[in-house]
Amino acid sequence: MVTVNIGMLHYILDHVYGAFVHRTKITPPFFSRGWGGTKLELLERLISQLFPEVEGQNWPPSLIQPIWRTVWETQNACLREGVFRTPCDEQLLSALPPESHNARVAFLVPKDVPPQKMACVVHLAGTGDHTFERRLRLGGPLLKQNIATMVLESPFYGQRRPMLQRGAKLLCVSDLLLLGRATIEEARSLLYWLDSEAGFGKMGVCGLSMGGVHAAMVGSLHPTPVATLPFLSPHSAVVAFCEGILKHATAWEALREDLAAKEAVMTLEEVRERMRNVLSLTDVTRFPIPKNPNAIIFVAATDDGYIPKHSVVELQKAWPGSEVRWVTGGHVSSFLLHNNEFRKAIVDGLNRLEWKESSL
């Protein structure tokens, strides 16, 4: 009788999928245009200001005023799409491509429920998630439990994608930091809008993969308690690009040539070390612990070819009181098969928050 190690099959599936998507020449690699020059220096400076040793990391979110249009409406629910100017400051705005200056959101809300008796979760994009549909499908069934879903289109993605960028393959390393920094700013402003303008009783933020890293950062930096729900997420982009499958999708030679033009000639290992140093700015364990650690639930996969187990454990250690839930599978299979586990984590995280007292 032949026994099959299912976990190994999930892990192999991740590698087969990764090889097809990232090692074939169907799409260009990540960072084919190099590091990003002076933009990278600017981003390194702006992101290091987010860490707790720096005074005032809980700066108030900017107020935004989205312009809404109704996409569809039924007896029980309404889907609207909104557009707003990104609340990034002038320095960030000047670094963002013009296509990314306006942010887009989809907002799926139950009808006939007062907002103070509803919760809303902001869903952030994983790598390659250019549209609203997948995240609306994840959030849709939660309408029955009076949980609304707000989906943010990431900078550099969807209609915000720069003209020269192919798919999700960011052109420069600085673009990855810029995408993250702008997403944090926009998501915090959306949570603030849900709280102060729309009057929701509870809020949360979630995301898959890269979106989970950003969700953890937003939960960390938001001035009031929110449910923080990172799914299939590493503790840092270092893990994704230097350890996981995406290391095969990175233009290491182009990065080496870019450095050689400015500095001494480097070996590929030295280039990778430089990447580790830059991406250490995305290390969530360096961020402050969110205001309500009990409302942090990580969902991780047992056999993830993109995210090693040690990365998830580091997150839990850094944020005592948080919970890790394991689902059986790899990155790709969990992404496809475990939506009910993600929904359960959303519900449980929100249940661990107090309802906001009504100002009426």
Coordinates of C-alpha atoms in Angstrom, one line a residue:
M1 CA 0.0 0.0 0.0
V2 CA 1.4 3.4 -1.0
T3 CA 1.0 6.2 1.6
V4 CA 0.9 9.7 0.3
N5 CA 2.2 12.7 2.3
I6 CA -0.6 15.2 1.6
G7 CA 1.4 18.0 3.2
M8 CA 4.2 17.4 0.8
L9 CA 1.8 17.4 -2.2
H10 CA 0.5 20.9 -1.1
Y11 CA 4.1 22.1 -0.8
I12 CA 4.9 20.7 -4.2
L13 CA 1.8 22.3 -5.7
D14 CA 3.1 25.7 -4.5
H15 CA 6.4 25.0 -6.2
V16 CA 4.8 23.8 -9.5
Y17 CA 2.6 26.9 -9.5
G18 CA 5.5 29.1 -8.7
A19 CA 7.7 27.5 -11.4
F20 CA 4.9 28.0 -14.0
V21 CA 4.2 31.6 -13.0
H22 CA 7.6 32.9 -12.0
R23 CA 10.3 30.8 -13.8
T24 CA 8.8 30.7 -17.3
K25 CA 9.3 33.8 -19.4
I26 CA 5.5 34.5 -19.6
T27 CA 5.9 37.6 -17.5
P28 CA 9.0 39.7 -16.6
P29 CA 10.5 39.2 -13.1
F30 CA 10.0 41.6 -10.1
F31 CA 12.3 44.7 -10.0
S32 CA 13.6 44.5 -13.6
R33 CA 14.3 48.2 -13.5
G34 CA 16.5 48.0 -10.4
W35 CA 16.3 49.6 -6.9
G36 CA 14.6 52.9 -7.7
G37 CA 17.4 55.3 -7.0
T38 CA 16.5 58.4 -4.9
K39 CA 13.0 57.1 -4.4
L40 CA 14.3 54.1 -2.5
E41 CA 16.3 56.5 -0.2
L42 CA 13.1 58.5 0.4
L43 CA 11.0 55.4 1.2
E44 CA 13.7 54.0 3.5
R45 CA 13.6 57.2 5.5
L46 CA 9.8 57.5 5.6
I47 CA 9.2 53.9 6.6
S48 CA 11.8 53.9 9.4
Q49 CA 9.7 56.7 10.9
L50 CA 6.9 54.2 11.6
F51 CA 8.8 52.2 14.2
P52 CA 7.9 52.5 17.9
E53 CA 11.2 54.0 18.9
V54 CA 10.3 57.1 16.8
E55 CA 8.0 59.6 18.6
G56 CA 4.5 60.0 17.4
Q57 CA 4.0 56.8 15.3
N58 CA 0.3 56.9 16.0
W59 CA -0.3 60.1 14.0
P60 CA -4.0 60.7 13.3
P61 CA -5.3 59.3 10.0
S62 CA -6.3 61.8 7.3
L63 CA -10.0 62.4 6.7
I64 CA -11.1 61.4 3.2
Q65 CA -14.3 62.1 1.4
P66 CA -15.0 59.3 -1.1
I67 CA -17.3 60.0 -4.1
W68 CA -19.8 57.1 -4.3
R69 CA -21.8 55.4 -7.0
T70 CA -24.2 52.5 -6.6
V71 CA -23.2 49.4 -8.6
W72 CA -26.2 47.2 -7.5
E73 CA -28.8 47.0 -4.8
T74 CA -31.1 44.2 -3.6
Q75 CA -33.5 43.9 -0.7
N76 CA -30.8 42.9 1.7
A77 CA -27.5 44.5 0.5
C78 CA -25.9 47.3 -1.5
L79 CA -22.6 47.4 -3.4
R80 CA -21.1 50.8 -4.0
E81 CA -17.8 51.9 -5.5
G82 CA -16.0 55.0 -4.3
V83 CA -13.1 57.1 -5.5
F84 CA -10.9 59.4 -3.3
R85 CA -7.6 61.2 -3.6
T86 CA -4.9 59.2 -1.8
P87 CA -4.2 60.9 1.6
C88 CA -0.5 60.5 1.2
D89 CA 1.6 63.6 1.9
E90 CA 3.4 65.5 -0.8
Q91 CA 6.6 63.6 -0.5
L92 CA 4.9 60.2 -1.0
L93 CA 2.6 61.7 -3.7
S94 CA 5.5 62.9 -5.8
A95 CA 7.0 59.4 -5.6
L96 CA 3.7 57.6 -6.6
P97 CA 3.0 57.1 -10.3
P98 CA 0.2 59.5 -11.5
E99 CA -2.0 56.4 -12.2
S100 CA -2.0 55.7 -8.4
H101 CA -3.0 59.1 -7.1
N102 CA -6.7 58.3 -7.0
A103 CA -7.7 55.3 -4.8
R104 CA -10.7 53.1 -5.5
V105 CA -12.8 51.1 -3.1
A106 CA -15.7 48.7 -3.3
F107 CA -18.1 48.8 -0.3
L108 CA -20.6 45.9 0.3
V109 CA -23.1 46.7 3.1
P110 CA -26.2 45.0 4.6
K111 CA -29.3 47.1 4.3
D112 CA -31.7 48.2 7.0
V113 CA -29.2 47.7 9.8
P114 CA -28.1 50.8 11.8
P115 CA -24.3 51.3 11.3
Q116 CA -23.5 51.3 15.1
K117 CA -24.9 47.7 15.1
M118 CA -22.6 46.6 12.2
A119 CA -19.0 45.9 11.8
C120 CA -16.9 46.5 8.7
V121 CA -13.6 44.9 7.6
V122 CA -11.2 46.6 5.2
H123 CA -9.8 43.9 2.8
L124 CA -6.3 44.5 1.4
A125 CA -4.9 43.0 -1.8
G126 CA -2.5 40.1 -2.0
T127 CA 0.2 39.9 -4.6
G128 CA -1.5 39.9 -8.0
D129 CA -5.0 40.7 -6.8
H130 CA -5.9 43.4 -9.2
T131 CA -9.7 43.4 -8.9
F132 CA -12.4 43.6 -6.2
E133 CA -14.2 40.3 -7.0
R134 CA -12.2 37.7 -5.0
R135 CA -12.3 39.8 -1.8
L136 CA -16.0 40.6 -2.3
R137 CA -16.6 36.8 -2.5
L138 CA -14.7 36.3 0.7
G139 CA -16.7 39.0 2.5
G140 CA -20.1 38.4 0.9
P141 CA -21.4 35.6 3.1
L142 CA -20.6 37.7 6.2
L143 CA -23.5 40.1 5.3
K144 CA -25.8 37.7 7.2
Q145 CA -23.8 38.4 10.3
N146 CA -24.1 42.2 9.8
I147 CA -20.4 42.5 8.7
A148 CA -19.8 44.8 5.8
T149 CA -16.8 44.5 3.5
M150 CA -14.7 47.3 2.1
V151 CA -12.1 46.4 -0.6
L152 CA -9.2 48.7 -1.4
E153 CA -7.6 48.6 -4.8
S154 CA -3.9 48.8 -4.1
P155 CA -1.6 51.4 -5.6
F156 CA 0.3 49.9 -8.6
Y157 CA -2.6 47.4 -9.1
G158 CA -5.8 47.3 -11.2
Q159 CA -6.7 50.7 -12.6
R160 CA -3.9 52.2 -10.5
R161 CA -1.2 50.2 -12.3
P162 CA 1.6 52.3 -14.0
M163 CA 1.5 52.0 -17.8
L164 CA 4.9 50.3 -18.1
Q165 CA 4.3 47.7 -15.4
R166 CA 3.3 44.2 -16.6
G167 CA 0.8 42.5 -14.2
A168 CA 1.9 42.6 -10.6
K169 CA 5.6 42.6 -11.4
L170 CA 6.7 45.9 -9.8
L171 CA 9.5 47.6 -11.7
C172 CA 11.7 48.8 -8.8
V173 CA 12.3 47.7 -5.2
S174 CA 11.2 51.2 -4.2
D175 CA 7.8 50.5 -5.7
L176 CA 7.2 47.6 -3.2
L177 CA 8.0 50.0 -0.2
L178 CA 5.9 52.7 -1.8
L179 CA 2.9 50.4 -2.4
G180 CA 3.1 49.3 1.3
R181 CA 3.5 52.8 2.7
A182 CA 0.6 54.2 0.6
T183 CA -1.7 51.2 1.4
I184 CA -1.1 51.8 5.1
E185 CA -2.1 55.5 4.8
E186 CA -5.2 54.7 2.7
A187 CA -6.4 51.8 4.9
R188 CA -6.0 53.9 8.1
S189 CA -8.0 56.7 6.5
L190 CA -10.7 54.2 5.4
L191 CA -11.0 52.9 9.0
Y192 CA -11.2 56.5 10.3
W193 CA -14.0 57.2 7.7
L194 CA -15.9 54.1 8.8
D195 CA -15.6 55.2 12.4
S196 CA -16.1 58.9 12.3
E197 CA -18.2 59.5 9.2
A198 CA -20.2 56.2 8.6
G199 CA -20.5 55.4 12.4
F200 CA -19.7 51.7 12.3
G201 CA -19.7 50.0 15.7
K202 CA -16.6 47.8 15.1
M203 CA -13.9 47.7 12.5
G204 CA -11.3 45.2 11.3
V205 CA -8.6 44.9 8.7
C206 CA -7.6 41.7 6.8
G207 CA -5.5 40.6 3.9
L208 CA -4.0 37.5 2.2
S209 CA -0.3 37.1 1.7
M210 CA 1.2 40.6 1.0
G211 CA -2.2 42.0 2.0
G212 CA -1.8 40.3 5.4
V213 CA 1.5 42.0 6.0
H214 CA -0.1 45.4 5.2
A215 CA -3.1 44.5 7.4
A216 CA -0.8 43.7 10.3
M217 CA 0.9 47.1 9.9
V218 CA -2.4 49.0 9.7
G219 CA -3.7 47.2 12.8
S220 CA -0.4 48.1 14.6
L221 CA -0.5 51.8 13.6
H222 CA -4.2 52.6 13.9
P223 CA -4.9 54.8 16.9
T224 CA -8.0 52.8 18.1
P225 CA -8.5 49.0 18.5
V226 CA -9.4 47.1 15.4
A227 CA -9.5 43.3 14.6
T228 CA -6.3 42.5 12.8
L229 CA -6.5 39.5 10.6
P230 CA -3.4 38.5 8.5
F231 CA -4.0 35.3 6.4
L232 CA -1.1 33.2 4.9
S233 CA 1.2 36.1 5.7
P234 CA 5.0 36.3 6.5
H235 CA 6.4 38.5 9.2
S236 CA 8.3 40.4 6.5
A237 CA 8.7 40.7 2.7
V238 CA 12.3 39.4 3.3
V239 CA 10.8 36.0 3.7
A240 CA 8.8 36.2 0.4
F241 CA 11.5 37.6 -1.8
C242 CA 14.7 36.1 -0.2
E243 CA 13.5 32.7 1.2
G244 CA 10.2 31.6 -0.5
I245 CA 9.3 30.9 -4.1
L246 CA 9.4 34.6 -5.1
K247 CA 13.2 34.5 -4.9
H248 CA 13.0 32.8 -8.3
A249 CA 10.8 35.7 -9.6
T250 CA 13.3 38.4 -8.7
A251 CA 15.6 40.1 -11.3
W252 CA 18.8 39.6 -9.2
E253 CA 21.1 40.3 -12.2
A254 CA 19.4 43.6 -13.0
L255 CA 19.6 44.6 -9.3
R256 CA 23.3 43.7 -9.3
E257 CA 23.9 45.8 -12.5
D258 CA 22.1 48.7 -11.0
L259 CA 24.3 48.6 -7.9
A260 CA 27.4 48.1 -10.0
A261 CA 26.6 51.4 -11.9
K262 CA 26.7 53.3 -8.6
E263 CA 28.9 51.3 -6.3
A264 CA 31.5 48.5 -6.3
V265 CA 30.8 45.3 -8.2
M266 CA 29.0 42.9 -6.0
T267 CA 28.4 39.1 -5.9
L268 CA 24.8 37.9 -6.1
E269 CA 24.9 36.9 -2.4
E270 CA 25.9 40.5 -1.5
V271 CA 23.0 41.8 -3.6
R272 CA 20.6 39.5 -1.8
E273 CA 22.0 40.8 1.5
R274 CA 21.3 44.3 0.4
M275 CA 17.8 43.2 -0.4
R276 CA 17.4 41.7 3.1
N277 CA 18.5 45.0 4.6
V278 CA 16.1 47.1 2.6
L279 CA 13.1 44.8 3.1
S280 CA 13.8 44.5 6.8
L281 CA 11.8 47.8 6.8
T282 CA 8.7 45.6 6.2
D283 CA 9.4 43.5 9.3
V284 CA 6.1 43.6 11.2
T285 CA 7.8 42.4 14.4
R286 CA 9.4 45.9 14.6
F287 CA 6.0 47.6 14.6
P288 CA 4.1 48.4 17.9
I289 CA 1.7 45.8 19.3
P290 CA -1.9 46.6 18.2
K291 CA -4.2 48.1 20.9
N292 CA -6.2 44.9 21.4
P293 CA -3.8 41.9 20.9
N294 CA -6.6 39.4 21.6
A295 CA -8.3 40.6 18.4
I296 CA -5.3 39.5 16.3
I297 CA -5.8 36.2 14.6
F298 CA -3.2 34.9 12.1
V299 CA -4.3 32.0 9.8
A300 CA -1.3 30.1 8.4
A301 CA -0.9 27.0 6.2
T302 CA 0.9 23.9 7.4
D303 CA 2.8 23.3 4.1
D304 CA 3.3 26.7 2.6
G305 CA 6.0 26.9 -0.1
Y306 CA 5.9 30.8 0.1
I307 CA 5.8 31.3 3.8
P308 CA 7.9 29.1 6.2
K309 CA 6.4 28.2 9.6
H310 CA 9.2 30.1 11.5
S311 CA 7.9 33.4 10.0
V312 CA 4.4 32.9 11.5
V313 CA 5.8 31.9 14.9
E314 CA 7.9 35.1 15.0
L315 CA 4.8 37.2 14.5
Q316 CA 3.0 35.4 17.4
K317 CA 6.0 35.8 19.7
A318 CA 6.3 39.5 18.9
W319 CA 2.6 40.2 19.6
P320 CA 1.8 38.3 22.9
G321 CA -2.0 37.7 23.2
S322 CA -2.4 37.1 19.5
E323 CA -3.6 33.7 18.1
V324 CA -2.3 31.6 15.3
R325 CA -4.7 29.1 13.5
W326 CA -3.3 26.5 11.2
V327 CA -5.1 25.2 8.1
T328 CA -3.9 22.0 6.3
G329 CA -2.5 22.9 2.9
G330 CA 0.0 25.0 0.9
H331 CA -0.2 28.7 0.0
V332 CA -2.2 28.1 -3.3
S333 CA -4.5 25.4 -2.0
S334 CA -5.3 27.3 1.2
F335 CA -6.0 30.4 -0.8
L336 CA -8.5 28.4 -2.8
L337 CA -10.0 26.0 -0.2
H338 CA -10.0 27.7 3.2
N339 CA -12.2 30.7 2.8
N340 CA -14.5 29.5 5.5
E341 CA -11.6 29.5 8.0
F342 CA -10.7 33.0 7.0
R343 CA -14.4 34.1 7.5
K344 CA -14.5 32.4 10.9
A345 CA -11.3 34.3 11.9
I346 CA -12.9 37.6 10.8
V347 CA -16.0 36.9 12.9
D348 CA -14.1 35.7 16.0
G349 CA -11.6 38.7 15.8
L350 CA -14.5 41.2 15.7
N351 CA -16.3 39.4 18.6
R352 CA -13.2 40.1 20.7
L353 CA -13.7 43.8 20.3
E354 CA -16.1 46.0 22.4
W355 CA -18.9 47.7 20.6
K356 CA -18.3 51.4 20.2
E357 CA -20.6 53.4 22.4
S358 CA -23.2 55.3 20.4
S359 CA -22.8 59.1 20.6
L360 CA -26.6 59.4 20.3

